[in-house]
mmCIF file of C-alpha atoms in Angstrom:
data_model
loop_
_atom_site.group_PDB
_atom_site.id
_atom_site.type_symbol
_atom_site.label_atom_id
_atom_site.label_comp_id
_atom_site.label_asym_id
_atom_site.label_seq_id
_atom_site.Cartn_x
_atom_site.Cartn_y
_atom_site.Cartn_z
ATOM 1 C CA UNK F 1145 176.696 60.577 195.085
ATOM 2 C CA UNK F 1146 174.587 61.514 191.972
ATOM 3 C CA UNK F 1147 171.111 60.796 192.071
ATOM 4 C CA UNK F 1148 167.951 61.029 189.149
ATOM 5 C CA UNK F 1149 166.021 62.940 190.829
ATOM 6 C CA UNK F 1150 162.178 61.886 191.421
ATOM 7 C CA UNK F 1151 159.271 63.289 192.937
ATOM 8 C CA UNK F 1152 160.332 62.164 196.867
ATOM 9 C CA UNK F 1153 163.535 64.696 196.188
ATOM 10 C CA UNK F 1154 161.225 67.552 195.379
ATOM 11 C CA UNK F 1155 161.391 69.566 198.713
ATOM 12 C CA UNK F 1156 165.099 68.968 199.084
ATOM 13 C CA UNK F 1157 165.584 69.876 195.732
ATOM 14 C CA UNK F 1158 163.283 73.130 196.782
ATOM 15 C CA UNK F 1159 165.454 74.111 199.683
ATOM 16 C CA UNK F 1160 168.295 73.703 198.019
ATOM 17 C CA UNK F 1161 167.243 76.174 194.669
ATOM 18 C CA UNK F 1162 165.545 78.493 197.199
ATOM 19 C CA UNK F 1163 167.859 81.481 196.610
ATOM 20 C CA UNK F 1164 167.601 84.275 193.973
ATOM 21 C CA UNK F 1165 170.219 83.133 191.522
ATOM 22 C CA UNK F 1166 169.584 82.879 187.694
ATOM 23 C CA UNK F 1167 171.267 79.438 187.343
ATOM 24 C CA UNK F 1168 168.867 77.885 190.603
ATOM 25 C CA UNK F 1169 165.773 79.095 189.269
ATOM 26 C CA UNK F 1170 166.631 77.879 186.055
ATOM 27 C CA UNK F 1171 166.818 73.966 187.103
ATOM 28 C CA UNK F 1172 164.172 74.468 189.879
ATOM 29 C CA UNK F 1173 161.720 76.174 187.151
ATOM 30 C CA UNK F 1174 162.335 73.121 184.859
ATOM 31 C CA UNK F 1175 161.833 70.560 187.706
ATOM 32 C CA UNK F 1176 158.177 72.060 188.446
ATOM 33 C CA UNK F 1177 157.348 72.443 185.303
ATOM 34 C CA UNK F 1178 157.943 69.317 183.702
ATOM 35 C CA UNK F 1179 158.481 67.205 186.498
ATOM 36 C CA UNK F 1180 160.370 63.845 187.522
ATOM 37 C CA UNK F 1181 158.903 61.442 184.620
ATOM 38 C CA UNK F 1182 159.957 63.461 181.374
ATOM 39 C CA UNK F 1183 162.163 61.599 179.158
ATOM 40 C CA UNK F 1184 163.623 65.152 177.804
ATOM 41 C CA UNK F 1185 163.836 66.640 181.185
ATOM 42 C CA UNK F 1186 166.317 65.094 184.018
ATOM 43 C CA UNK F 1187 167.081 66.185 186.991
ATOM 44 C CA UNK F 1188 170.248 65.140 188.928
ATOM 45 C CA UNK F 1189 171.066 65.857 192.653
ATOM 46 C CA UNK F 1190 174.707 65.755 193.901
ATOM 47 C CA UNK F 1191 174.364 64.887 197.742
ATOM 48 C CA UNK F 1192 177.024 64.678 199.865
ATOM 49 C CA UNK F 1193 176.279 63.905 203.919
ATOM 50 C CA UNK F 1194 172.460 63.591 203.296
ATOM 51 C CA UNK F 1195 172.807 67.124 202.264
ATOM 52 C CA UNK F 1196 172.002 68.853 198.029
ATOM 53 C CA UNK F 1197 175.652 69.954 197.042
ATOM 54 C CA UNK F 1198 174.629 70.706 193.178
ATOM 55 C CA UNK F 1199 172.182 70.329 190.750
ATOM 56 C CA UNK F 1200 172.196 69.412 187.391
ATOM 57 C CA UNK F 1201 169.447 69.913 184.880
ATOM 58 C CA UNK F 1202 169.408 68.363 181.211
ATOM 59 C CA UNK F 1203 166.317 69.474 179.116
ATOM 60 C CA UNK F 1204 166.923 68.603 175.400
ATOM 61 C CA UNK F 1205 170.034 67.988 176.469
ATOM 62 C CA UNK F 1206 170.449 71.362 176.990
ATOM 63 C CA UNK F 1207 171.950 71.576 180.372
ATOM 64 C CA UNK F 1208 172.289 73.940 183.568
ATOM 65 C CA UNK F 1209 174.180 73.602 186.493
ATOM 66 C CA UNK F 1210 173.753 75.223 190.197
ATOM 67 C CA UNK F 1211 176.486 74.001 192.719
ATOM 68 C CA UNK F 1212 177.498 75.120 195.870
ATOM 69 C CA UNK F 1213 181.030 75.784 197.001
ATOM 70 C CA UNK F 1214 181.124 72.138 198.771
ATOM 71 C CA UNK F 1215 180.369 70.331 195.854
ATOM 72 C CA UNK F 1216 181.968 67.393 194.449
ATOM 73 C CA UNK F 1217 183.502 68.652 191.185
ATOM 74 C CA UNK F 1218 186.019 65.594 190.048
ATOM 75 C CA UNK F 1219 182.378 63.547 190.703
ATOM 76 C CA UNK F 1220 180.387 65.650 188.766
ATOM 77 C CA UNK F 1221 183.342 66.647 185.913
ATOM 78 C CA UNK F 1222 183.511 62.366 185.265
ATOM 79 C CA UNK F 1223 180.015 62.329 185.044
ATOM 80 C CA UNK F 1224 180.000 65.260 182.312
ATOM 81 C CA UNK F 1225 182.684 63.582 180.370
ATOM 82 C CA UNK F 1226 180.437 60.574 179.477
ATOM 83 C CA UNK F 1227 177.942 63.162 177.165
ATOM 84 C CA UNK F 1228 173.915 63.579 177.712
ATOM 85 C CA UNK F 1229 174.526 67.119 176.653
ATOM 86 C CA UNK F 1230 175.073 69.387 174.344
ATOM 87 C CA UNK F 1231 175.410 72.529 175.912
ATOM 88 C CA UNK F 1232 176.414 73.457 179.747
ATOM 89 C CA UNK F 1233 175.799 76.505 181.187
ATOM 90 C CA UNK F 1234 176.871 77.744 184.554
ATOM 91 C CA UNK F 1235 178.886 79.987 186.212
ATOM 92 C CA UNK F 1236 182.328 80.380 185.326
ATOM 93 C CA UNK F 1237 183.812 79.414 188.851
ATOM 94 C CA UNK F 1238 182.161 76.060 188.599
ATOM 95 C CA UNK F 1239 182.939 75.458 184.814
ATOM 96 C CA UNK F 1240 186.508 76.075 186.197
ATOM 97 C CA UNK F 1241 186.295 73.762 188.631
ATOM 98 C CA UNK F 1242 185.161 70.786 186.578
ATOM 99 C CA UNK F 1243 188.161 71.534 183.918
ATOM 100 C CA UNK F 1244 186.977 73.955 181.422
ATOM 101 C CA UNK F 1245 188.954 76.027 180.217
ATOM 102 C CA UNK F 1246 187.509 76.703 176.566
ATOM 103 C CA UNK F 1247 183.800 78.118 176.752
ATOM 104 C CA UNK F 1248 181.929 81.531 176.056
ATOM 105 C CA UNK F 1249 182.173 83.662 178.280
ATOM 106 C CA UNK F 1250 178.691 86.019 179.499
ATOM 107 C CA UNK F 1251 177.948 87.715 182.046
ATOM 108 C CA UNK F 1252 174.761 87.184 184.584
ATOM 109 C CA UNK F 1253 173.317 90.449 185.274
ATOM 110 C CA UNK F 1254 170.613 91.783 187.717
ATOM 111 C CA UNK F 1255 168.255 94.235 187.215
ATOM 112 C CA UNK F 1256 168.646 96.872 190.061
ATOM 113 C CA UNK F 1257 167.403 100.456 188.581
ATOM 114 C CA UNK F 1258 164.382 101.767 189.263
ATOM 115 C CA UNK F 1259 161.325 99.719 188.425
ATOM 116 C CA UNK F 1260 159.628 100.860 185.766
ATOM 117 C CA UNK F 1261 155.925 101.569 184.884
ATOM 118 C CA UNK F 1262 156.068 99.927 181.522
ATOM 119 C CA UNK F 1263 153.437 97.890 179.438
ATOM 120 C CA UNK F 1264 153.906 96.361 176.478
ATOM 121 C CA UNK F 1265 151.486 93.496 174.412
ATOM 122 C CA UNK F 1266 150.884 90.463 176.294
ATOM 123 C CA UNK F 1267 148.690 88.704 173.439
ATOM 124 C CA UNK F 1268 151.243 87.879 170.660
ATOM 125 C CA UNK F 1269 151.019 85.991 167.109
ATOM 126 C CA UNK F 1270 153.466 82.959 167.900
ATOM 127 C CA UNK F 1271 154.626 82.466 164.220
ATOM 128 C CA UNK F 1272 155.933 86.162 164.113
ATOM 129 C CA UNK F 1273 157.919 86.082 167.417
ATOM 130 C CA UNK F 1274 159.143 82.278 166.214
ATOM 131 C CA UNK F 1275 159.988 84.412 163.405
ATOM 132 C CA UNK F 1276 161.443 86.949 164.622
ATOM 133 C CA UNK F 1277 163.742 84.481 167.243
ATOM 134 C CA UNK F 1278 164.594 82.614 164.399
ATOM 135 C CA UNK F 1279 165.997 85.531 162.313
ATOM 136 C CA UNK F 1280 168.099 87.429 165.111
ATOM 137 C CA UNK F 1281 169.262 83.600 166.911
ATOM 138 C CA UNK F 1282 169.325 81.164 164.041
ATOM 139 C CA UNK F 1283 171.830 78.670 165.974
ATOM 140 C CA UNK F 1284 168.764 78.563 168.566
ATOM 141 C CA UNK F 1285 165.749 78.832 166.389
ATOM 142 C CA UNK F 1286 165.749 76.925 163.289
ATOM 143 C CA UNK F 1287 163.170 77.490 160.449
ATOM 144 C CA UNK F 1288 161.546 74.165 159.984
ATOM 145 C CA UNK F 1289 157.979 73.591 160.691
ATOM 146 C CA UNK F 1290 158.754 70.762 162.929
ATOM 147 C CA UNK F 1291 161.063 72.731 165.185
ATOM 148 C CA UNK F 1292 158.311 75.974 165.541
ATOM 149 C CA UNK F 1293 155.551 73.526 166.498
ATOM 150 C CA UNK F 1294 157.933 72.095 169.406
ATOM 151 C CA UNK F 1295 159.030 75.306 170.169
ATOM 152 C CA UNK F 1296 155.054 76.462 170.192
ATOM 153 C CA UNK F 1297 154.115 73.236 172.687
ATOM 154 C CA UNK F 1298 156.967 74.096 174.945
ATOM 155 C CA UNK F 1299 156.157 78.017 174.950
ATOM 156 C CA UNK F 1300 152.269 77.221 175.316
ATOM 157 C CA UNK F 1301 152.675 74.657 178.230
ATOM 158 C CA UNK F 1302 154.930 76.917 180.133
ATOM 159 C CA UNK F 1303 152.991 79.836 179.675
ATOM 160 C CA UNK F 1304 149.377 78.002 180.891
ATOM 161 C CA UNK F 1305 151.307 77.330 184.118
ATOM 162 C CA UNK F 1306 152.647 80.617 184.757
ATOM 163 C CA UNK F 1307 156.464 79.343 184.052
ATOM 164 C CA UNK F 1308 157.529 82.074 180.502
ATOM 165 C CA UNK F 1309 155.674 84.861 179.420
ATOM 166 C CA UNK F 1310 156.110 86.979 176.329
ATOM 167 C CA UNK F 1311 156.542 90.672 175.894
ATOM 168 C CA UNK F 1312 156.137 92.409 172.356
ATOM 169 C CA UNK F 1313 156.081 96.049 170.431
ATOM 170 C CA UNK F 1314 153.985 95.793 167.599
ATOM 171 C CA UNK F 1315 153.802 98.388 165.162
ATOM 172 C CA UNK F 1316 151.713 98.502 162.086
ATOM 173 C CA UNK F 1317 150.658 94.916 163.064
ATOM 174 C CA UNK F 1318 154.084 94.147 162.672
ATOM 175 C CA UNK F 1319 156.158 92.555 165.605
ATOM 176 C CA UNK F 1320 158.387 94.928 166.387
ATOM 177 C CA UNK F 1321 160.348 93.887 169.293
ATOM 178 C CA UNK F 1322 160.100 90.717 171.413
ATOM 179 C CA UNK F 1323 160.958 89.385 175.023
ATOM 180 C CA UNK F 1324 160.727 85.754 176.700
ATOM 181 C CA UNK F 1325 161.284 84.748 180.072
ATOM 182 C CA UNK F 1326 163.005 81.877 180.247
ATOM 183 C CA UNK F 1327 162.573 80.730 183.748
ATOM 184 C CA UNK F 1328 160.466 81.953 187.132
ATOM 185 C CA UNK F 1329 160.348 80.633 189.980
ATOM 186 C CA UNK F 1330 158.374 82.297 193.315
ATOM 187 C CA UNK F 1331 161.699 84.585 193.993
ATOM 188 C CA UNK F 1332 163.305 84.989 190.504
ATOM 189 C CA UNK F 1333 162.468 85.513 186.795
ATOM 190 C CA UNK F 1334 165.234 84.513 183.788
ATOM 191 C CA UNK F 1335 164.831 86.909 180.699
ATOM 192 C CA UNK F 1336 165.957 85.598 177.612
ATOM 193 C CA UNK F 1337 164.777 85.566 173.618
ATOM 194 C CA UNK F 1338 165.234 89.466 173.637
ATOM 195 C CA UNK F 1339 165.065 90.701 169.715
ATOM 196 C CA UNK F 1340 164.557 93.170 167.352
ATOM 197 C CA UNK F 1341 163.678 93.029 163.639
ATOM 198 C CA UNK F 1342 166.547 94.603 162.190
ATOM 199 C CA UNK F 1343 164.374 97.538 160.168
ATOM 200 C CA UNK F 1344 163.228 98.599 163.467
ATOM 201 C CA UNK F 1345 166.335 99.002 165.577
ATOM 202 C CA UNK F 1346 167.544 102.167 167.145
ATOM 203 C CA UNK F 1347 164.096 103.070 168.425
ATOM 204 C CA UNK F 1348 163.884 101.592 171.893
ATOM 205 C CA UNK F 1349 161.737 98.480 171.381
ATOM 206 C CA UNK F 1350 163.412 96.022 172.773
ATOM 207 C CA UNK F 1351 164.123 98.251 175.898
ATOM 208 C CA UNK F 1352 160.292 98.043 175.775
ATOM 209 C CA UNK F 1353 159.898 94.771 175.620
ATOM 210 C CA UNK F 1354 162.574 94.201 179.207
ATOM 211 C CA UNK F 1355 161.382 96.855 180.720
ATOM 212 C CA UNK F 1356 157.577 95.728 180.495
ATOM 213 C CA UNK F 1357 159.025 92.363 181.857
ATOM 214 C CA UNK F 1358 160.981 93.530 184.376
ATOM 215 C CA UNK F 1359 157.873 96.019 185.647
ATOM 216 C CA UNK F 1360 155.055 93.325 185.745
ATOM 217 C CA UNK F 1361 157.999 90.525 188.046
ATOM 218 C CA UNK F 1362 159.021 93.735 190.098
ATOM 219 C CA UNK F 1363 155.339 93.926 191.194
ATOM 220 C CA UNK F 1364 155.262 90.117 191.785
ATOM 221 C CA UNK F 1365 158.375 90.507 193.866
ATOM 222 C CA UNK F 1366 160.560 88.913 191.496
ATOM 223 C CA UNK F 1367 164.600 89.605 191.236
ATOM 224 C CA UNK F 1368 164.497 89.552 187.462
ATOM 225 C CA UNK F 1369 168.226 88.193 185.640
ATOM 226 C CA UNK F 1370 169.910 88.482 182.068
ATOM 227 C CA UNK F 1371 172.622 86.283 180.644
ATOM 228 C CA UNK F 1372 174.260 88.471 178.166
ATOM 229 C CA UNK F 1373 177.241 88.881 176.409
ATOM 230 C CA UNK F 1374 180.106 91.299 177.692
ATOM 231 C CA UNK F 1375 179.382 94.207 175.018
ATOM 232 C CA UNK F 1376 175.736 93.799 175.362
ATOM 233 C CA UNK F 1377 175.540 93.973 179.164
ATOM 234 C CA UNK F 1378 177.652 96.762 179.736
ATOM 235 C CA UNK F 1379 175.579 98.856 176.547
ATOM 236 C CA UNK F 1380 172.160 97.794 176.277
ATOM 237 C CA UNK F 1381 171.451 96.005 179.796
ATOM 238 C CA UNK F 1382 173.239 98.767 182.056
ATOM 239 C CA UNK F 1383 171.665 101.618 180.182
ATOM 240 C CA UNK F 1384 168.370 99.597 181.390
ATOM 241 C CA UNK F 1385 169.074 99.350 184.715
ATOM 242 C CA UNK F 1386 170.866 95.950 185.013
ATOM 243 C CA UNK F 1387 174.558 95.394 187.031
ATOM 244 C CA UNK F 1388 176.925 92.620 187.500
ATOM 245 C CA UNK F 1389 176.222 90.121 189.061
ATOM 246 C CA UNK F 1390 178.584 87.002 188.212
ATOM 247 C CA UNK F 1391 180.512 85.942 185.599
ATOM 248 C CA UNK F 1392 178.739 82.889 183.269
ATOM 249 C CA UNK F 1393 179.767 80.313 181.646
ATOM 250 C CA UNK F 1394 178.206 78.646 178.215
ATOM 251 C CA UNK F 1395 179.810 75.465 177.153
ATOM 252 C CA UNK F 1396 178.891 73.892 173.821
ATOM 253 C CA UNK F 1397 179.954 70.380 173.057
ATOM 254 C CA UNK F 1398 181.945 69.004 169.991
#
C-alpha cells in the first residue's frame, strides 16, 4: 500500500531512513525540512504488514527513492508509470527492479580517508556561486532571474535550519571554487553542486571546497556521500579519499 505521507508517519518514516545511506538521508532530509503540507514536496511510504518497505520523495518533481529488499516493486513501478516526476534517482538494483533498463549510470561514493583539517569560506556571495553552478551545470541551473531567486529561497531556508551548507575558495574576491551539501541528516551529509570556474582549474580548489565539507561533518559525526559519475569518482573523488559504495541510478523522464 502507498501512502502520502503526513505528520502522524513522521517517526516511522524516521526509523525507517535511520541508516547512513545517501539515498535515506536524502528523502528523510527533505521530509524535516519542508514537512508534510508542501505542495512541491511529497512524501510517499510503501508499507507492507504495518511495516515502511520504501520511500519515495518528489520535490519539484524531482524524485528519490530508498527501498528495502522486501519492497513491493510491480506496486511502486505502476505507480511511477502514471508521471509526478521528472527525474528518479536511486540505486541501480532498485531502478532494475521497477523495469529500467535505460538510465545514467553514477556511482554513490563514501568518504573513508583520513579526515582532514581543512577550512574553507563559509560566508559566500549567492549570485557568484548561482553563477558559478549555472556555468559548470546549466541543465540544473538555468540563468533566469526567476530561477536564482527560487534557487536563493530554497538555499537560504535550508541553510537557517542547518539542512545545506556552502563551501567556497575565493581568490581575488573572485569565487574560485564552490561546494553544496545537498542533504544532512543527524548520521549522514549528501555533497553535491561541486564546481570550478574553468580559469581556475588544475589548482586544487574544488578539493578545497570537499575537503572543508567533509572536515567540519567528520567532526559532527557525519558519514559524508558523493553521487558522481564513473570517471569522476574513480579520479577526482578517490584521490580525495572517497570509495565505492553502490552503484546509482539517475533516471530522467521523456
Amino acid at each position: 500500500m502507498l501512502k502520502l505521507c503526513d505528520s502522524s508517519d513522521f517517526f516511522r518514516l524516521e526509523r525507517f531512513c535511520n541508516v547512513s545511506d545517501p539515498f535515506a538521508a536524502y528523502v528523510f532530509c527533505r521530509a524535516k525540512c519542508y514537512g508534510f503540507s508542501q505542495p512541491f514536496c511529497e512524501t510517499w511510504l510503501s508499507i507492507c504488514e504495518k511495516e515502511v518497505k520504501a520511500v519515495l520523495s518528489v520535490f519539484c518533481k524531482n524524485a528519490v527513492l530508498f527501498a528495502s529488499d522486501s519492497a513491493d516493486f510491480e506496486e511502486l513501478a505502476l505507480f511511477l508509470e502514471t508521471g509526478g516526476f521528472k527525474t528518479l534517482l536511486t540505486d541501480s538494483v532498485t531502478a532494475g527492479k521497477l523495469g529500467f533498463r535505460d538510465f545514467n549510470k553514477k556511482k554513490a561514493l563514501v568518504f573513508d580517508g583520513k579526515r582532514p583539517d581543512n577550512t574553507c569560506i563559509d560566508k559566500v556571495d549567492y549570485k557568484q556561486v548561482y553563477s558559478l553552478l549555472s556555468e559548470c551545470f546549466p541543465g540544473e541551473y538555468g540563468n533566469e532571474k526567476e530561477q536564482y531567486l527560487t534557487w536563493l529561497s530554497d538555499i537560504t531556508f535550508r541553510q537557517n535550519r542547518h539542512f545545506a551548507r556552502v563551501k567556497t575558495v575565493i581568490e581575488d574576491s573572485q569565487l574560485c571554487a564552490c561546494a553544496l551539501t545537498v542533504a544532512e541528516t543527524e548520521k549522514t551529509a549528501v555533497i553535491g553542486g561541486v564546481c570550478c570556474a574553468e580559469s581556475k582549474r588544475g589548482r586544487g580548489f574544488a578539493g578545497r571546497t570537499v575537503l572543508s565539507a567533509v572536515s567540519e561533518l567528520g567532526k559532527e559525526g557525519k558519514d559524508v556521500f558523493v553521487f558522481a559519475k564513473r570517471d569522476v569518482a574513480e579520479g577526482f573523488y578517490k584521490k580525495l579519499g572517497f570509495s565505492f559504495y553502490k552503484d546509482a541510478a539517475y533516471i530522467e523522464r521523456n
